[in-house]
PDB file of C-alpha atoms and ligand atoms in Angstrom:
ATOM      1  CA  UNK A   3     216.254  48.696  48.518  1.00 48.00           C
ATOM      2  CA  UNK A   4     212.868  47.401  48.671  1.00 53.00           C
ATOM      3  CA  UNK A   5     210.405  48.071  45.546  1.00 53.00           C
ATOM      4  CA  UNK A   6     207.664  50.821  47.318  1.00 56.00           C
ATOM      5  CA  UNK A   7     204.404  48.471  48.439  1.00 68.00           C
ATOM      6  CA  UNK A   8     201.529  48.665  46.038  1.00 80.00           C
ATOM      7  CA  UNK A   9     199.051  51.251  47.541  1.00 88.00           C
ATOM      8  CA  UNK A  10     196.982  50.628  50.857  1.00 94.00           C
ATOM      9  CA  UNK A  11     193.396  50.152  50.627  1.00 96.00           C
ATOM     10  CA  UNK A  12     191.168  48.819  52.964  1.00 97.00           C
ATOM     11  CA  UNK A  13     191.001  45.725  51.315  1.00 97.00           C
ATOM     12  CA  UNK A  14     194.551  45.357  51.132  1.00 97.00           C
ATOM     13  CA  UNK A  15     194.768  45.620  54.899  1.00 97.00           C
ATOM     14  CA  UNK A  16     191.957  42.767  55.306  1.00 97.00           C
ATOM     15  CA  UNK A  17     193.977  40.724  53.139  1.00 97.00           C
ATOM     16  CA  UNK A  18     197.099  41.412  54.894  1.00 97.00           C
ATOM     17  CA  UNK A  19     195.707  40.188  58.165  1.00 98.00           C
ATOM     18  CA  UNK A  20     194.108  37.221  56.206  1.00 97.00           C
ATOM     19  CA  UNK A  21     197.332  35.942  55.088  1.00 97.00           C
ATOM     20  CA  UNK A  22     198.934  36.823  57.862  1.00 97.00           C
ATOM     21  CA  UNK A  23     201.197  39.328  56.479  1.00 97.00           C
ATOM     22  CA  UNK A  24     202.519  41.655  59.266  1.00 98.00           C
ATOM     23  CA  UNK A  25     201.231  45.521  58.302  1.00 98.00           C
ATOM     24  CA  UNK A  26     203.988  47.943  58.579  1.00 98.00           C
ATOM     25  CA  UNK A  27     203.504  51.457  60.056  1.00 98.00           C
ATOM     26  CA  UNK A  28     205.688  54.821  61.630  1.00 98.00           C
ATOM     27  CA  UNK A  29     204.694  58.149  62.267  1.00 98.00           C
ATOM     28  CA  UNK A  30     205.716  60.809  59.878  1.00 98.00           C
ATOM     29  CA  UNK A  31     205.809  64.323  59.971  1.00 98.00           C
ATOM     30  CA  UNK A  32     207.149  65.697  57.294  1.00 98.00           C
ATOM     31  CA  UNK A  33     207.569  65.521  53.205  1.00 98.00           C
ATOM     32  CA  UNK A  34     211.410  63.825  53.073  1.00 98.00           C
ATOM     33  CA  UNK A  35     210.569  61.469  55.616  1.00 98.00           C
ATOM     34  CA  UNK A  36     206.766  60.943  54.208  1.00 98.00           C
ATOM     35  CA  UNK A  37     209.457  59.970  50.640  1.00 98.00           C
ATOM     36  CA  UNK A  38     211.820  57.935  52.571  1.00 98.00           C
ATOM     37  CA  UNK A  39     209.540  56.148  54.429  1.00 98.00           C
ATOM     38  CA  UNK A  40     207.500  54.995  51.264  1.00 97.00           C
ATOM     39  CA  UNK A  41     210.539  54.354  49.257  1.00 97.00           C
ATOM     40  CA  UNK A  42     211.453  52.333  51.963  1.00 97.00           C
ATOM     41  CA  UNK A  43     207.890  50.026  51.743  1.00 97.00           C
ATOM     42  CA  UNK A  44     206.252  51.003  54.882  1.00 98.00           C
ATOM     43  CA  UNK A  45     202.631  50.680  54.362  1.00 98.00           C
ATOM     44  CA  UNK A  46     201.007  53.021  56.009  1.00 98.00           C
ATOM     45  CA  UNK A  47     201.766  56.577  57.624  1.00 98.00           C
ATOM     46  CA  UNK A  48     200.407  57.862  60.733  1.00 98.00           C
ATOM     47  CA  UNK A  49     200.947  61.943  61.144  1.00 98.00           C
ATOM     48  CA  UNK A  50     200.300  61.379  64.922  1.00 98.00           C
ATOM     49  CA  UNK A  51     199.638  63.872  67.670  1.00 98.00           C
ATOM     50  CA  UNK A  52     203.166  62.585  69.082  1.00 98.00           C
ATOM     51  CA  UNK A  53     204.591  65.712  66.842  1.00 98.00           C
ATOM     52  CA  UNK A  54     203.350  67.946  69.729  1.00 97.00           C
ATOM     53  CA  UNK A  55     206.142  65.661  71.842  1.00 96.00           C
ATOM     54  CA  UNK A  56     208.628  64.786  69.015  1.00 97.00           C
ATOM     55  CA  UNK A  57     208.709  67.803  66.669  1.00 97.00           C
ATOM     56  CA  UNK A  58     207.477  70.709  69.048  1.00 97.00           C
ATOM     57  CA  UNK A  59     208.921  69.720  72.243  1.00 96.00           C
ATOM     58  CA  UNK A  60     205.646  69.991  74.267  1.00 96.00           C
ATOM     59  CA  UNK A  61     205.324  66.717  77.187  1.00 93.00           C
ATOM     60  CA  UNK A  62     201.986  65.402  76.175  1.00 95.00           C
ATOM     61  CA  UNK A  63     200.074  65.425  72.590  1.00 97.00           C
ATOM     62  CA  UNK A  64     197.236  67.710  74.342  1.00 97.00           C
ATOM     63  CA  UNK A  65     198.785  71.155  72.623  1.00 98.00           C
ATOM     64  CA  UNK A  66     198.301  69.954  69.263  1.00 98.00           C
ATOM     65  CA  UNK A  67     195.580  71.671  67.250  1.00 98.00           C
ATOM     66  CA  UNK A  68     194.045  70.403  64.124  1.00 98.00           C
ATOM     67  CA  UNK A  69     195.897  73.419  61.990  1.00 98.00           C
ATOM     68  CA  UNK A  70     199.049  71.581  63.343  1.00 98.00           C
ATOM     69  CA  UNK A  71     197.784  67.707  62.239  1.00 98.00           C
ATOM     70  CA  UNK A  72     196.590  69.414  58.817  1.00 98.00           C
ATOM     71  CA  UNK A  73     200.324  71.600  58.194  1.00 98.00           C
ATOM     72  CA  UNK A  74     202.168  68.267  59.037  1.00 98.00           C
ATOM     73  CA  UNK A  75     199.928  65.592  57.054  1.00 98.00           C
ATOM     74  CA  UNK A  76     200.090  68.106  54.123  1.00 98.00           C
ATOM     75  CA  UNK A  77     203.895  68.111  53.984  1.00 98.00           C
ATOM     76  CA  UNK A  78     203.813  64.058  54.155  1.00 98.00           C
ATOM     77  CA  UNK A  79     201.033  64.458  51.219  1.00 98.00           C
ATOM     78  CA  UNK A  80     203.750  66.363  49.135  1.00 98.00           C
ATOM     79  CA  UNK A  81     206.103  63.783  49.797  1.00 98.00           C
ATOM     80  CA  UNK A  82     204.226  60.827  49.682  1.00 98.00           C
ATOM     81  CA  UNK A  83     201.891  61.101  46.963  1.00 96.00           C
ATOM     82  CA  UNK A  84     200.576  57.544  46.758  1.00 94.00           C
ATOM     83  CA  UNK A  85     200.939  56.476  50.595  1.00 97.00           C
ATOM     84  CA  UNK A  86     198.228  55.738  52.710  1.00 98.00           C
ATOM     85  CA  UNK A  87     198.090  58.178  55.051  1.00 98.00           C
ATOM     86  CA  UNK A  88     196.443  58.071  58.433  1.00 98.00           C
ATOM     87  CA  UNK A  89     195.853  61.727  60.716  1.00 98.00           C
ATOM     88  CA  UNK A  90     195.121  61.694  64.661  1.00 98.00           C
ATOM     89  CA  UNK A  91     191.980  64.053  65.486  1.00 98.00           C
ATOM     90  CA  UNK A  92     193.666  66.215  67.950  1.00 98.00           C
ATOM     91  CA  UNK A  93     192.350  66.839  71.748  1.00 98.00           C
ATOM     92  CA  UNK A  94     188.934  67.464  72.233  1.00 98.00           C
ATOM     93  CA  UNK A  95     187.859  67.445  68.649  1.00 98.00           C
ATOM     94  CA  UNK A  96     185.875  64.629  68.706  1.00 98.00           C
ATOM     95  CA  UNK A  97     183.608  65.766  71.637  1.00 97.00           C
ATOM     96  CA  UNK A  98     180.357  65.788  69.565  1.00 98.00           C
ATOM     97  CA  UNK A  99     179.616  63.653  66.337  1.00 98.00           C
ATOM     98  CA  UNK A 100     179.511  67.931  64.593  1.00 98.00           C
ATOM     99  CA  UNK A 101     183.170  68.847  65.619  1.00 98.00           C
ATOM    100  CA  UNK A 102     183.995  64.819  64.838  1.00 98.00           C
ATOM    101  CA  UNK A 103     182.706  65.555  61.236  1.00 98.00           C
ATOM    102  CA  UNK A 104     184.106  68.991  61.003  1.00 98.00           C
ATOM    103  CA  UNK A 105     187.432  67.427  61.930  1.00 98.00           C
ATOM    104  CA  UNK A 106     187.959  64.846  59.154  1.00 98.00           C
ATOM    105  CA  UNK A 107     186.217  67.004  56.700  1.00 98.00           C
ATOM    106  CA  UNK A 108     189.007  69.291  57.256  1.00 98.00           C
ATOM    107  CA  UNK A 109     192.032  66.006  57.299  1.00 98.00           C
ATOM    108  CA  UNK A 110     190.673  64.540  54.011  1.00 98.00           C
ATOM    109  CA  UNK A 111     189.716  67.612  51.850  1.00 98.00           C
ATOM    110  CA  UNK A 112     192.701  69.746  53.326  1.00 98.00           C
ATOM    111  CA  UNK A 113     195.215  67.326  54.341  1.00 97.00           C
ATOM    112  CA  UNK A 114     194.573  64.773  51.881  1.00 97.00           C
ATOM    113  CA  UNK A 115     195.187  62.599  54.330  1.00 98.00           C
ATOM    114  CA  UNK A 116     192.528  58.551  53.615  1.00 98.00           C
ATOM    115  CA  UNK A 117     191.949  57.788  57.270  1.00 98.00           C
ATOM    116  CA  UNK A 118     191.147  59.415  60.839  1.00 98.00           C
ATOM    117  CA  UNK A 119     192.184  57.990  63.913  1.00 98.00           C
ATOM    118  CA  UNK A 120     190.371  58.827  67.327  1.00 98.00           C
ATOM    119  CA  UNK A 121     191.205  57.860  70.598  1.00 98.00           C
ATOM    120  CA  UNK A 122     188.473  55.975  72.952  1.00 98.00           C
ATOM    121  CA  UNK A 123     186.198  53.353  72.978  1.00 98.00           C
ATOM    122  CA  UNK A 124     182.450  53.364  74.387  1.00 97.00           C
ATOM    123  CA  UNK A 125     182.734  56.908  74.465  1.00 97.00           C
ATOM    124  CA  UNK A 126     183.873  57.423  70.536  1.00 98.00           C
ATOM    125  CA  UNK A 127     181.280  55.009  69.455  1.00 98.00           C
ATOM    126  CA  UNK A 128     178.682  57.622  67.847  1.00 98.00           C
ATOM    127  CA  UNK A 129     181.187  59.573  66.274  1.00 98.00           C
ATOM    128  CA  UNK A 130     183.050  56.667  64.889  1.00 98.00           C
ATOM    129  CA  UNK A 131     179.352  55.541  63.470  1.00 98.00           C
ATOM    130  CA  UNK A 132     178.807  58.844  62.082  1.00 98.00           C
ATOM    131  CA  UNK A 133     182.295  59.322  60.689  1.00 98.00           C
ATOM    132  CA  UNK A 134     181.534  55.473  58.504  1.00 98.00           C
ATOM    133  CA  UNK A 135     178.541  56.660  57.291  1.00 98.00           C
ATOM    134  CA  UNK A 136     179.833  59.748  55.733  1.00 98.00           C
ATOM    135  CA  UNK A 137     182.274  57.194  54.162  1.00 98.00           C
ATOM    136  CA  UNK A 138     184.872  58.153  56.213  1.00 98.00           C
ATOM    137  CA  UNK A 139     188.049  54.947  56.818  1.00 98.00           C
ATOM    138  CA  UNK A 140     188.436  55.192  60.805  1.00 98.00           C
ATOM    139  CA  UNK A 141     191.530  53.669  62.714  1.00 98.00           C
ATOM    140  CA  UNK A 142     190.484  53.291  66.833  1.00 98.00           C
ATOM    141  CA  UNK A 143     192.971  53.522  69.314  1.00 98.00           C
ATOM    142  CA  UNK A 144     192.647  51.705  72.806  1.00 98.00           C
ATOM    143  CA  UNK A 145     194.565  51.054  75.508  1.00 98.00           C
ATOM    144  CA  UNK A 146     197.003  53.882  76.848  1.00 97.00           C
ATOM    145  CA  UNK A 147     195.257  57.101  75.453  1.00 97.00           C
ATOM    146  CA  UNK A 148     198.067  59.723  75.389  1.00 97.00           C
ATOM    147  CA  UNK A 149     194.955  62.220  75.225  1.00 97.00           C
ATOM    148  CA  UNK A 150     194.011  60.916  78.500  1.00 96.00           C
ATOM    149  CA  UNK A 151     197.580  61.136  79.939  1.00 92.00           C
ATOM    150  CA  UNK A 152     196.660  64.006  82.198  1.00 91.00           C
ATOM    151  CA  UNK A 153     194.327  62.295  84.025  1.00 91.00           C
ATOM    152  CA  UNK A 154     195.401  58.535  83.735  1.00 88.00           C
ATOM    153  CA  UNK A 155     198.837  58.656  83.471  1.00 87.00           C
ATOM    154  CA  UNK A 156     201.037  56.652  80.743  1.00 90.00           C
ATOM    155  CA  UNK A 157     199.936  52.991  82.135  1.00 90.00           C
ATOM    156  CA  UNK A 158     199.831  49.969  80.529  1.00 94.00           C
ATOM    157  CA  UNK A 159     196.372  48.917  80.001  1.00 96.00           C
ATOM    158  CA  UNK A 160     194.319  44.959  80.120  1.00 96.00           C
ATOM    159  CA  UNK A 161     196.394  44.183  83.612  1.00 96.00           C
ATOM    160  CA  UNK A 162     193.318  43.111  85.395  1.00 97.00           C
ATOM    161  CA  UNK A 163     190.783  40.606  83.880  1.00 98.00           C
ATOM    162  CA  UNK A 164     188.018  43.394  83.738  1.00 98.00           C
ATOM    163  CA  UNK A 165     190.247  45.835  82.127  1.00 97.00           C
ATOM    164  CA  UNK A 166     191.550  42.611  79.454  1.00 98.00           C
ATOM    165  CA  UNK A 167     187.282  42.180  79.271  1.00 98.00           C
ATOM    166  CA  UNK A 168     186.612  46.091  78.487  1.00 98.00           C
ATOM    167  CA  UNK A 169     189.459  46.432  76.338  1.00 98.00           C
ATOM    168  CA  UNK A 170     188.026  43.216  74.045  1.00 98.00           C
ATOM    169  CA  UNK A 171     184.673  44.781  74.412  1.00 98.00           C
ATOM    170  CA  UNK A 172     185.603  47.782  73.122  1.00 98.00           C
ATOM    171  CA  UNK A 173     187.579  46.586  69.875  1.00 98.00           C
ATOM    172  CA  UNK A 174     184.522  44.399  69.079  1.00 98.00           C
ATOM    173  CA  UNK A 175     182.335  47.266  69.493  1.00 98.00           C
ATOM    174  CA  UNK A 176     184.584  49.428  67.641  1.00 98.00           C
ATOM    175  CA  UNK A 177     184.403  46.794  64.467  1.00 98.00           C
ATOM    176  CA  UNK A 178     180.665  46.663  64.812  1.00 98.00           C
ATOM    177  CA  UNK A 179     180.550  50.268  64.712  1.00 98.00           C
ATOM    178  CA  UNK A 180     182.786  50.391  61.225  1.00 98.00           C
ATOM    179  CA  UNK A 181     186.176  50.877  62.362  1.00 98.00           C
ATOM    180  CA  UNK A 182     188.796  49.264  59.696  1.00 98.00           C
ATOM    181  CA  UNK A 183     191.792  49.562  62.235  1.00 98.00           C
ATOM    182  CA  UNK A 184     192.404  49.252  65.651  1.00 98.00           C
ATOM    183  CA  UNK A 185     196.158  50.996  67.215  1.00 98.00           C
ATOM    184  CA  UNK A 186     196.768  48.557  70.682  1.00 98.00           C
ATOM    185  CA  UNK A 187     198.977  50.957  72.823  1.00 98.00           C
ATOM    186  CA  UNK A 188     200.502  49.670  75.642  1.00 97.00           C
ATOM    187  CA  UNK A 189     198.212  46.588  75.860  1.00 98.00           C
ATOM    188  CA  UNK A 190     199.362  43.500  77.600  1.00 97.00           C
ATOM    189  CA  UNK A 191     200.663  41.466  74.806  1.00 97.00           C
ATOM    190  CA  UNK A 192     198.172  38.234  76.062  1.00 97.00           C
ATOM    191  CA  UNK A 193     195.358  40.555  75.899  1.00 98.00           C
ATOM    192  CA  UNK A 194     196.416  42.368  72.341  1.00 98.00           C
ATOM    193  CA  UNK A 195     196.904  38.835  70.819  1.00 97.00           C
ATOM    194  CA  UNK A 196     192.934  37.736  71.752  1.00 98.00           C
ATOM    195  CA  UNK A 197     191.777  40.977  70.565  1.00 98.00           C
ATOM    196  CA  UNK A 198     193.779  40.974  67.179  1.00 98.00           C
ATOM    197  CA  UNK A 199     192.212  36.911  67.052  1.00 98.00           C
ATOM    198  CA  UNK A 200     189.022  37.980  67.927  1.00 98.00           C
ATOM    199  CA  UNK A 201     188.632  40.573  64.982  1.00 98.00           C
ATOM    200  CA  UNK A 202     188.460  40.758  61.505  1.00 98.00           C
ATOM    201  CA  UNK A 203     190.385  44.283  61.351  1.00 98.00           C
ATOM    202  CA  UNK A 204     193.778  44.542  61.667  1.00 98.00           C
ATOM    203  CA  UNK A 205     195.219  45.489  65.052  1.00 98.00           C
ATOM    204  CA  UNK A 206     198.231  47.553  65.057  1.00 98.00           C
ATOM    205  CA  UNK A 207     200.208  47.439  68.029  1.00 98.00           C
ATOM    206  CA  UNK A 208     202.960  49.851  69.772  1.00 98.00           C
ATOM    207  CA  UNK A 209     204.136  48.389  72.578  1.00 97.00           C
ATOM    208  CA  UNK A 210     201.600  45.599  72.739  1.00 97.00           C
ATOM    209  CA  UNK A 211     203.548  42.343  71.825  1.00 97.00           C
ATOM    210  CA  UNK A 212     203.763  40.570  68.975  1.00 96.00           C
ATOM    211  CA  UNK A 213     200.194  39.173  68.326  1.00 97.00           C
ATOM    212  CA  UNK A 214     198.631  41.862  66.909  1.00 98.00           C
ATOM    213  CA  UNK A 215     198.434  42.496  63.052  1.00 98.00           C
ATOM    214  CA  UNK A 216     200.897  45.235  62.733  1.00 98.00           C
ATOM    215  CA  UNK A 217     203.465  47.458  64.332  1.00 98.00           C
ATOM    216  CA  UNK A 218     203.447  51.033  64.386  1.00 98.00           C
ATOM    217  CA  UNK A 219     206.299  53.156  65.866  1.00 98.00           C
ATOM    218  CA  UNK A 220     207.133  56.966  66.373  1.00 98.00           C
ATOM    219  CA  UNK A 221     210.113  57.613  63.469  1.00 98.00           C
ATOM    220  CA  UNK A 222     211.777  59.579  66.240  1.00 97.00           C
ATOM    221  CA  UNK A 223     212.108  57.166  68.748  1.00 97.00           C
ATOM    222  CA  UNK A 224     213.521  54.618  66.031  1.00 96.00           C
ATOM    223  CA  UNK A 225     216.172  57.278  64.930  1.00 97.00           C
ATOM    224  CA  UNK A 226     216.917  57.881  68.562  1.00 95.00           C
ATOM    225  CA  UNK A 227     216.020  61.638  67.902  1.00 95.00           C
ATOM    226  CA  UNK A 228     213.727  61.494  70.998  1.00 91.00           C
ATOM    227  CA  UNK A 229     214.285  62.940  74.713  1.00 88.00           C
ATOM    228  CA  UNK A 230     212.827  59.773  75.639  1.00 87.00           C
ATOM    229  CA  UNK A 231     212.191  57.052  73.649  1.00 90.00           C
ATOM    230  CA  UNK A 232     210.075  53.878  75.216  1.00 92.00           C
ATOM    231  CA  UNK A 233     211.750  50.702  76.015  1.00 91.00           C
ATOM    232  CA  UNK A 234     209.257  48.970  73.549  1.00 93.00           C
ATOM    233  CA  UNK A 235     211.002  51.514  70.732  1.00 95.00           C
ATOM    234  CA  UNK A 236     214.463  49.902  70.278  1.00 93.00           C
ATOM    235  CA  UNK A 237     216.351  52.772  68.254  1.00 94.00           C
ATOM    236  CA  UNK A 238     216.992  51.288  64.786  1.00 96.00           C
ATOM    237  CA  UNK A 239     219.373  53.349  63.233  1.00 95.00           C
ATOM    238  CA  UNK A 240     222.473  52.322  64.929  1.00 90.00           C
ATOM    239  CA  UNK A 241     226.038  52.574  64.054  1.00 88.00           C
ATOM    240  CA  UNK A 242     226.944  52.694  60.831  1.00 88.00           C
ATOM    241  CA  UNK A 243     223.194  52.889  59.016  1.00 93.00           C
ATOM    242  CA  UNK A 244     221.567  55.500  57.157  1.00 96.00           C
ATOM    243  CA  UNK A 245     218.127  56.547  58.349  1.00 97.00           C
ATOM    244  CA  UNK A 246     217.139  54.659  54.963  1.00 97.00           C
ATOM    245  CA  UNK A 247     218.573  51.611  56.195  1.00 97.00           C
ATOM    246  CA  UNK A 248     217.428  52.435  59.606  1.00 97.00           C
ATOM    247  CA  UNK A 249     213.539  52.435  58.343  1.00 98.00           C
ATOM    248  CA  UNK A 250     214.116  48.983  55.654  1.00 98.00           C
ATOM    249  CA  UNK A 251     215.448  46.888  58.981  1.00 97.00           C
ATOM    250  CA  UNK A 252     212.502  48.055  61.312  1.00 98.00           C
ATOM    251  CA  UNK A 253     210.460  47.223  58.079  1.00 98.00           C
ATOM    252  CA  UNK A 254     212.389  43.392  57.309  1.00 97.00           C
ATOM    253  CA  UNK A 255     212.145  43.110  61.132  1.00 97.00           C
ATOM    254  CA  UNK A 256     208.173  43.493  61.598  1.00 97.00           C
ATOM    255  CA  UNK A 257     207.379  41.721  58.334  1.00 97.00           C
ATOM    256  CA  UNK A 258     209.819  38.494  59.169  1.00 96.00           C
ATOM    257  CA  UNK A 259     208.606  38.768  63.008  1.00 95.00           C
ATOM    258  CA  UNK A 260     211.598  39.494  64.702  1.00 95.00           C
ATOM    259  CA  UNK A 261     210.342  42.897  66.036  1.00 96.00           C
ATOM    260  CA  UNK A 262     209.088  43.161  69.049  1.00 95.00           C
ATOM    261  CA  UNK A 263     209.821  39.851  70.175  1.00 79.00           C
ATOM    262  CA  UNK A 264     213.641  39.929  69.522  1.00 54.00           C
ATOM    263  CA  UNK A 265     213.924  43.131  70.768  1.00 52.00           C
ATOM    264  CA  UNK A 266     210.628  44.281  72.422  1.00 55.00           C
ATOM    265  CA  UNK A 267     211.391  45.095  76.286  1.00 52.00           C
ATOM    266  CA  UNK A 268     207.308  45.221  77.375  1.00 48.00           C
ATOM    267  CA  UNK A 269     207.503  44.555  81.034  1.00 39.00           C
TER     268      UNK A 269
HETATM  269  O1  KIV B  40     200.482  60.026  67.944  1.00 89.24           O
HETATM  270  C1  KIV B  40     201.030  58.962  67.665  1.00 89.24           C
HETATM  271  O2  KIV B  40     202.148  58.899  67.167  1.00 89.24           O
HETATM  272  C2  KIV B  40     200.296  57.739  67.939  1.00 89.24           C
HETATM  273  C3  KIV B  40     201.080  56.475  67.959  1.00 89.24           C
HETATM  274  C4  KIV B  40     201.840  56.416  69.223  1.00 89.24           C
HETATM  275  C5  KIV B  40     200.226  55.273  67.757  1.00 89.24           C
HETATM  276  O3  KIV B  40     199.127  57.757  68.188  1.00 89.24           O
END
């Protein structure tokens, strides 16, 4: 068993990226896995909108409301006292920098929860400005939107050079604007590696290759709990393994490297 990671701060996470220390991350949903997950030494957990897919069987994240993020991070809180805990703002809360700032007023005082994520670039801008100067930590998210599912479908994003151009645009602009982490979904690994280069923030990538700063991963997909579970998710707990020893190899495998390249199917 791994000693639990000292806490997360934000300049923990700079440091991470400046030594080149691979930042471990999964989804969590719930108090026992928010404990297992930290006893385990993943750094940082992300109560995700995925629950809407994962723990209440909807097919997009567009159902879930902020009561459901707050319920959810709130039972992580409980079991993860000391673990860095990041919250998606739900679908179409962050519309206007007001309902942006009514949104993670609500994740940090109620939740408890030390960082909002919110999906978008250009468009989020303001509100990620707005959310900084409150003193708010905020983790973009570029590249396939599952918010934006609906109308863009689940694609893999940076295939053409002006999409590979926007995406880097939008990261940069994203730092600039006081972002201290940047999810990659679905990003062409090429295209994720000059981003996570090009920034000072750690990138976190799902799906994205094996340049960026860190991996994050939905805990149901690695379990092989999920319908459907992405080819860039390889299940984890296989044969034999507890869910504890499930979590420490997708944690040895993103910190020594060997996840996703080993295993990562990102065609
Ligand atoms: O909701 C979620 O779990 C996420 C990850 C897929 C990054 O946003």
């Amino acid at each position: 068993m791994t000693t639990p990671n000292k806490p997360i701060t934000l300049a923990r996470l700079l440091a991470k990226k400046r030594k080149q220390e691979k930042i471990t991350c999964l989804t969590a949903y719930d108090a026992s896995f928010g404990r297992i997950l930290t006893e385990c030494g993943v750094d940082m957990l992300l109560i995700g909108d995925s629950l809407g897919m994962v723990m209440q069987g909807h097919d997009s994240t567009v159902p879930v409301t902020l009561n459901h993020i707050i319920y959810h991070a709130q039972m992580v809180r409980r079991g993860a006292p000391g673990a860095w805990l990041i919250a998606d703002m739900p679908f179409m809360t962050t519309t206007t920098v007001e309902s942006t700032l009514a949104t993670a007023k609500a994740l940090l005082q109620e939740a408890g929860v030390q960082m909002v994520k919110l999906e978008g670039g250009q468009a989020v801008l303001p509100m990620v400005r707005a959310l900084v100067e409150q003193g708010v930590p905020v983790c973009g998210h570029l590249g396939l939107l599952p918010q934006h599912a609906l109308r863009s479908g689940y694609q893999r994003a940076g295939k053409t050079p002006e999409d590979a151009a926007r995406l880097l645009d939008e990261a940069v602009a994203l730092e600039s604007a006081g972002a201290s982490l940047i999810v990659l979904e679905c990003v062409l690994p090429d295209v994720a590696q000059v981003i996570s280069q090009r920034l000072t923030i750690p990138t976190i990538g799902i799906g994205s290759g094996a340049g960026t700063d860190g991996q994050v991963l939905v805990l149901h997909d690695i379990l092989g709990l999920s319908s459907y579970a992405p080819s860039f998710a390889p299940q984890f707990l296989i044969e034999g393994r507890s869910i504890k020893e499930a979590v420490l190899a997708y944690v040895e495998a993103v910190k020594t490297g060997v996840f996703p390249s080993a295993h990562c199917d990102i065609g």
